[in-house]
Short mmCIF file of C-alpha atoms and ligand atoms in Angstrom, two decimals:
data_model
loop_
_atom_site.label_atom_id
_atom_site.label_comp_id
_atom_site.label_asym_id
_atom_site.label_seq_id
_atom_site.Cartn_x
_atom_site.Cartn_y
_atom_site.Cartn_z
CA UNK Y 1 20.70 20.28 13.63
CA UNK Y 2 20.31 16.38 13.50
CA UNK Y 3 22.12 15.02 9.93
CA UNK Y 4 19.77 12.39 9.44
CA UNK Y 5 16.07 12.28 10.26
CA UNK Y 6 13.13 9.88 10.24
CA UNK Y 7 11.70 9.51 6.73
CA UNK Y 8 7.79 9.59 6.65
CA UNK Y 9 6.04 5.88 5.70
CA UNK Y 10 4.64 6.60 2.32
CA UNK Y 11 1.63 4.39 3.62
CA UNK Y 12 -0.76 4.18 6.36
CA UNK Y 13 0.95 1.69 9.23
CA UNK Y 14 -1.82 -0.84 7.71
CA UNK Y 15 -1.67 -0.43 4.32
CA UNK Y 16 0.54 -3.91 3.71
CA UNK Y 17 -1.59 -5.78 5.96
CA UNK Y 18 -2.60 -8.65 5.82
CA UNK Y 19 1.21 -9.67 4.79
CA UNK Y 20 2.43 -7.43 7.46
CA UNK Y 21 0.15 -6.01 10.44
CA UNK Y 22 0.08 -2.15 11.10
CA UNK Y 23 0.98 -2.89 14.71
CA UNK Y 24 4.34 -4.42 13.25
CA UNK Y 25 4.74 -1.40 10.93
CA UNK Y 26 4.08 1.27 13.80
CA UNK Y 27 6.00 0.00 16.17
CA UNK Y 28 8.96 -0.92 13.44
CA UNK Y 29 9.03 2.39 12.05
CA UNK Y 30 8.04 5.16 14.76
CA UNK Y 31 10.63 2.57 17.52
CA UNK Y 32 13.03 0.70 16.17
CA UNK Y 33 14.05 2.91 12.61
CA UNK Y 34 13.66 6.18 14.88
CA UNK Y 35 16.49 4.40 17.45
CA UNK Y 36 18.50 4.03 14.54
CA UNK Y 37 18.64 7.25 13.21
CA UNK Y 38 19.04 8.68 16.88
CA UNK Y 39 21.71 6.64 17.71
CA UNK Y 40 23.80 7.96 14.22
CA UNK Y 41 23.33 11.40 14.99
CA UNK Y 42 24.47 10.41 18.59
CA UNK Y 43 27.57 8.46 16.93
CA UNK Y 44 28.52 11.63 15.08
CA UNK Y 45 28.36 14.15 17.71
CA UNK Y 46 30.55 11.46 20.34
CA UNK Y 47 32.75 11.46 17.48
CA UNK Y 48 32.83 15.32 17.26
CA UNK Y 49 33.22 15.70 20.60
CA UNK Y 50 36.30 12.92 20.67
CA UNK Y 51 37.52 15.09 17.85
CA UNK Y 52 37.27 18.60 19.56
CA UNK Y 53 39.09 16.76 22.85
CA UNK Y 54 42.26 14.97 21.05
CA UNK Y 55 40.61 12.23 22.69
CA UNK Y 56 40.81 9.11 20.91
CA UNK Y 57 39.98 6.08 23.20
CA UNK Y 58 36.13 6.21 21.78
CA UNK Y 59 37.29 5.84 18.25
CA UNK Y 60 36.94 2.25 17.79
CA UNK Y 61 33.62 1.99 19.44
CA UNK Y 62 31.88 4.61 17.76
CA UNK Y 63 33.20 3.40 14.33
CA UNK Y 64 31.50 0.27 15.11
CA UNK Y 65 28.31 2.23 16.43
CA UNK Y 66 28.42 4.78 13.33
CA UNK Y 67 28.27 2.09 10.81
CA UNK Y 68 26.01 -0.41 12.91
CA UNK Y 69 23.59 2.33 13.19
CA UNK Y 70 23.42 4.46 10.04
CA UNK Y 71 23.25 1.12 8.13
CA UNK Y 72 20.39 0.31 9.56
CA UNK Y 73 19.11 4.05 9.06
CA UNK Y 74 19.54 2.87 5.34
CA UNK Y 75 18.34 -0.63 4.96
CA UNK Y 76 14.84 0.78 6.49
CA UNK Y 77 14.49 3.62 4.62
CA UNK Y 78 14.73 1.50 1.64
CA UNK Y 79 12.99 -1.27 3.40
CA UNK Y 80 9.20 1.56 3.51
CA UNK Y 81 9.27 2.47 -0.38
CA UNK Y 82 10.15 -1.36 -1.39
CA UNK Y 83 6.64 -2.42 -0.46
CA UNK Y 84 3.46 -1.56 -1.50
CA UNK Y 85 -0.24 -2.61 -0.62
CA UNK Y 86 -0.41 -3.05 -4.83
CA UNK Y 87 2.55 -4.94 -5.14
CA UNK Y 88 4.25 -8.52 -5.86
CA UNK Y 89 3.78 -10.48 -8.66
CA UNK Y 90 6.93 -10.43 -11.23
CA UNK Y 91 8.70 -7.91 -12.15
CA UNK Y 92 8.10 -8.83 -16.24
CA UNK Y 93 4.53 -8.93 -15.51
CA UNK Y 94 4.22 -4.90 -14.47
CA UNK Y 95 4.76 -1.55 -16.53
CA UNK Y 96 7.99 0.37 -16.68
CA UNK Y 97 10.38 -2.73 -15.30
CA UNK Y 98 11.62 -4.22 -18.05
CA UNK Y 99 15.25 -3.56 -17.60
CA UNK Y 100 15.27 -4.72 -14.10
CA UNK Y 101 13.87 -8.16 -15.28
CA UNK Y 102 16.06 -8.55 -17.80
CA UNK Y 103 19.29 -7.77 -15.67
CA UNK Y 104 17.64 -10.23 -12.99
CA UNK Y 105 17.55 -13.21 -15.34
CA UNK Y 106 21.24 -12.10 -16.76
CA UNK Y 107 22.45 -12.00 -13.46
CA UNK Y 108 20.57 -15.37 -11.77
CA UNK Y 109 19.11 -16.78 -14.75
CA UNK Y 110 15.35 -16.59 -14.00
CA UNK Y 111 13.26 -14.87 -12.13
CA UNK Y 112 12.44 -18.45 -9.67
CA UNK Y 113 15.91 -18.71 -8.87
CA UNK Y 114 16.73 -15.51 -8.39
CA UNK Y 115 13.50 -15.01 -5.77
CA UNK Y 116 14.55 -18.71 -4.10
CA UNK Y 117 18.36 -17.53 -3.38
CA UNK Y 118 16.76 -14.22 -2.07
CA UNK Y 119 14.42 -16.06 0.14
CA UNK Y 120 16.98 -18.40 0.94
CA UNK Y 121 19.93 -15.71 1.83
CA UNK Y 122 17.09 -13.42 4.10
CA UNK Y 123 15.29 -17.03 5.70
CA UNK Y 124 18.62 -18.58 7.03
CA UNK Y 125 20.09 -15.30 8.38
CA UNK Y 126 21.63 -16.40 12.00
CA UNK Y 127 20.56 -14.22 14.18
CA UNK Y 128 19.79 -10.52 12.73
CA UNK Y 129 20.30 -9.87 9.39
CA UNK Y 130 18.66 -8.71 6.17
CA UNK Y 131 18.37 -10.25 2.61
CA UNK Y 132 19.47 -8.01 0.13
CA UNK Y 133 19.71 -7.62 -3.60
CA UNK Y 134 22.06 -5.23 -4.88
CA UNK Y 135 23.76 -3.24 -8.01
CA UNK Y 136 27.41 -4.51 -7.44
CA UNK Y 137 28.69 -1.38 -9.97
CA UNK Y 138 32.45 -2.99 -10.83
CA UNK Y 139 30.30 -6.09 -12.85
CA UNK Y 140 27.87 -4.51 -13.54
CA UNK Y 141 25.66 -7.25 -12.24
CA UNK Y 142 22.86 -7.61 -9.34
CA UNK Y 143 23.70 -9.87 -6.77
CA UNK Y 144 21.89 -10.99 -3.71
CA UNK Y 145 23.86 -10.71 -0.32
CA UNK Y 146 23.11 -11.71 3.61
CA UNK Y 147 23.35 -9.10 5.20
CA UNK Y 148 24.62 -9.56 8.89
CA UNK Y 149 23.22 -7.06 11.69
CA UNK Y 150 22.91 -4.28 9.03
CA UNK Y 151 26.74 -3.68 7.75
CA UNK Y 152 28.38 -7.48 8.17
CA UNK Y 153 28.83 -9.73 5.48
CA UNK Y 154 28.77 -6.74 2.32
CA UNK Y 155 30.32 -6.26 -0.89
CA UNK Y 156 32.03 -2.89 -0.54
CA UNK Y 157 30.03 0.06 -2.90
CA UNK Y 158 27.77 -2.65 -3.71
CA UNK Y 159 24.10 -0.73 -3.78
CA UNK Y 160 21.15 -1.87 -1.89
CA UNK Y 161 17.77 -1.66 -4.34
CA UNK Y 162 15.83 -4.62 -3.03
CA UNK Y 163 15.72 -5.13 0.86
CA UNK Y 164 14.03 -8.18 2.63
CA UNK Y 165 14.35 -7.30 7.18
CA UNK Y 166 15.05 -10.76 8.41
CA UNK Y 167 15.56 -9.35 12.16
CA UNK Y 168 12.68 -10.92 14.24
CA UNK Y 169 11.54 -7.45 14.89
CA UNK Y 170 10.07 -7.46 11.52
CA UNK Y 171 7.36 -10.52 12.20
CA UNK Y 172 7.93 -11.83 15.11
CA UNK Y 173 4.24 -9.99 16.73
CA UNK Y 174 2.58 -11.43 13.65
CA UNK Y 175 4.49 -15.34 12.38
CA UNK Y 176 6.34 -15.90 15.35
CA UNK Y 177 8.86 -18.11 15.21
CA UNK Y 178 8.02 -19.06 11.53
CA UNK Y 179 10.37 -16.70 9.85
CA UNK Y 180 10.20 -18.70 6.44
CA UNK Y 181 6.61 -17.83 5.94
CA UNK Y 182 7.39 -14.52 6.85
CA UNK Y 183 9.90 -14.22 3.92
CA UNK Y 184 7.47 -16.17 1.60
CA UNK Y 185 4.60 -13.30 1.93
CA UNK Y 186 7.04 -10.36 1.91
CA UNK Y 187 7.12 -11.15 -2.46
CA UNK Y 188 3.48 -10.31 -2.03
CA UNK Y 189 4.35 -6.40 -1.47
CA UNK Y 190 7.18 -5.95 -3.42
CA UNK Y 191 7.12 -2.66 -5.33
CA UNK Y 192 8.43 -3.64 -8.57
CA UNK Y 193 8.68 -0.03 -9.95
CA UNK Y 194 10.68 0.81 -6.77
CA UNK Y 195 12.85 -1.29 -7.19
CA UNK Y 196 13.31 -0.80 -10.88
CA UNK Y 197 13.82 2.67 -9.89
CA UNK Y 198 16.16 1.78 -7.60
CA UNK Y 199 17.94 -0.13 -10.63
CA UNK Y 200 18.01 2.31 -13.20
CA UNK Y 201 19.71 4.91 -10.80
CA UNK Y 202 22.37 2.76 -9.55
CA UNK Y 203 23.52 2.08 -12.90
CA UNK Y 204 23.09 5.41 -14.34
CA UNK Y 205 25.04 6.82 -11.72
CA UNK Y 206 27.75 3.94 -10.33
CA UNK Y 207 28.71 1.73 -13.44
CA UNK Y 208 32.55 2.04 -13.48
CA UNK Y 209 32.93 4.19 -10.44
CA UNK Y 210 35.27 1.41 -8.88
CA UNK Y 211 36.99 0.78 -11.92
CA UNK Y 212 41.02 1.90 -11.73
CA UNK Y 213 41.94 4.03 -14.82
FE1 LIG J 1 14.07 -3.68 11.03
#
């Protein structure tokens, strides 16, 4: 049996039109998420097989490939339930988020500069790469990161709640070159409470976990 599998949109393919087209969501969940999980339940069984063999040219390879690919099994499933066809706006302006907009301002000291560092860390990704605000659990704080591919460039145990997909993949069928735009609208279906969720979890569960006794 297959470790990780393909989790359902919670959304019809259009539903965060017109800020991103169903034809973009289709093909970006049902091809390019799908490859990813395939190719880390590939990874593992290569490794298994290396494993059952004693044979341990592969290793490096498929270390690369297992983190590459599960990574980016990750970022998009947190990418889907990020968005919403009802979201955007602030944070401080919907129900049940309070927390999260209060650690954002803590951490980045308001909201604006905390959504232009985001913007600016997903719009000048080189290449592929992803935008990312996370729970960073040894502060205590959120902090944004630039994500390269979908493992470079990461805090370790730092925890993903807010995801912007910078790879072209993500708009190009739709903005085209103009990937700045793209990042611009994406604030227009964030799902605050998702995120807050997100949030609340991470430092429930991970505050102090890194910390040496
Ligand atoms: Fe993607």
């Amino acid at each position: 049996m297959a470790t990780y599998t393909l989790p359902e949109l919670p959304y019809d393919y259009s539903a965060l039109a017109p800020v991103i087209s169903g034809e973009i969501i289709e093909l970006h969940h049902d091809k390019h998420h799908a490859a990813y999980v395939k190719g880390a339940n590939d990874t593992l069984e290569q490794l298994e097989e290396a494993r059952s063999k004693d044979q341990w040219g592969s290793v490096n390879g498929l270390e690369k490939n297992l983190a590459f690919h599960l990574s980016g099994h990750i970022l998009h499933s947190i990418y889907w339930q990020n968005m919403s066809g009802d979201g955007g706006g602030e944070p401080l302006d919907k129900d049940g988020v309070g927390e999260l907009a209060e650690a954002i301002t803590e951490s980045f000291g308001s909201f604006d500069r905390f959504k232009a560092q985001l913007s600016k860390a997903s719009a000048t990704t080189q290449g592929s790469g992803w935008g990312v605000l996370a729970f960073e659990p040894l502060s205590g704080r959120l902090i944004v990161e630039q994500v390269y591919d979908h493992q470079g460039n990461v805090g370790q145990g730092s925890i993903p709640i807010l995801v912007f997909d910078a790879w072209e993949h993500a708009f190009y069928l739709q903005y085209r070159n103009q990937k700045v735009d793209f990042i611009e609208a994406m604030w227009k279906v964030v799902n605050w409470q998702d995120v807050a969720a997100r949030y609340a979890a991470a430092k429930e569960r991970a505050t102090g976990l890194l910390l040496v006794p």
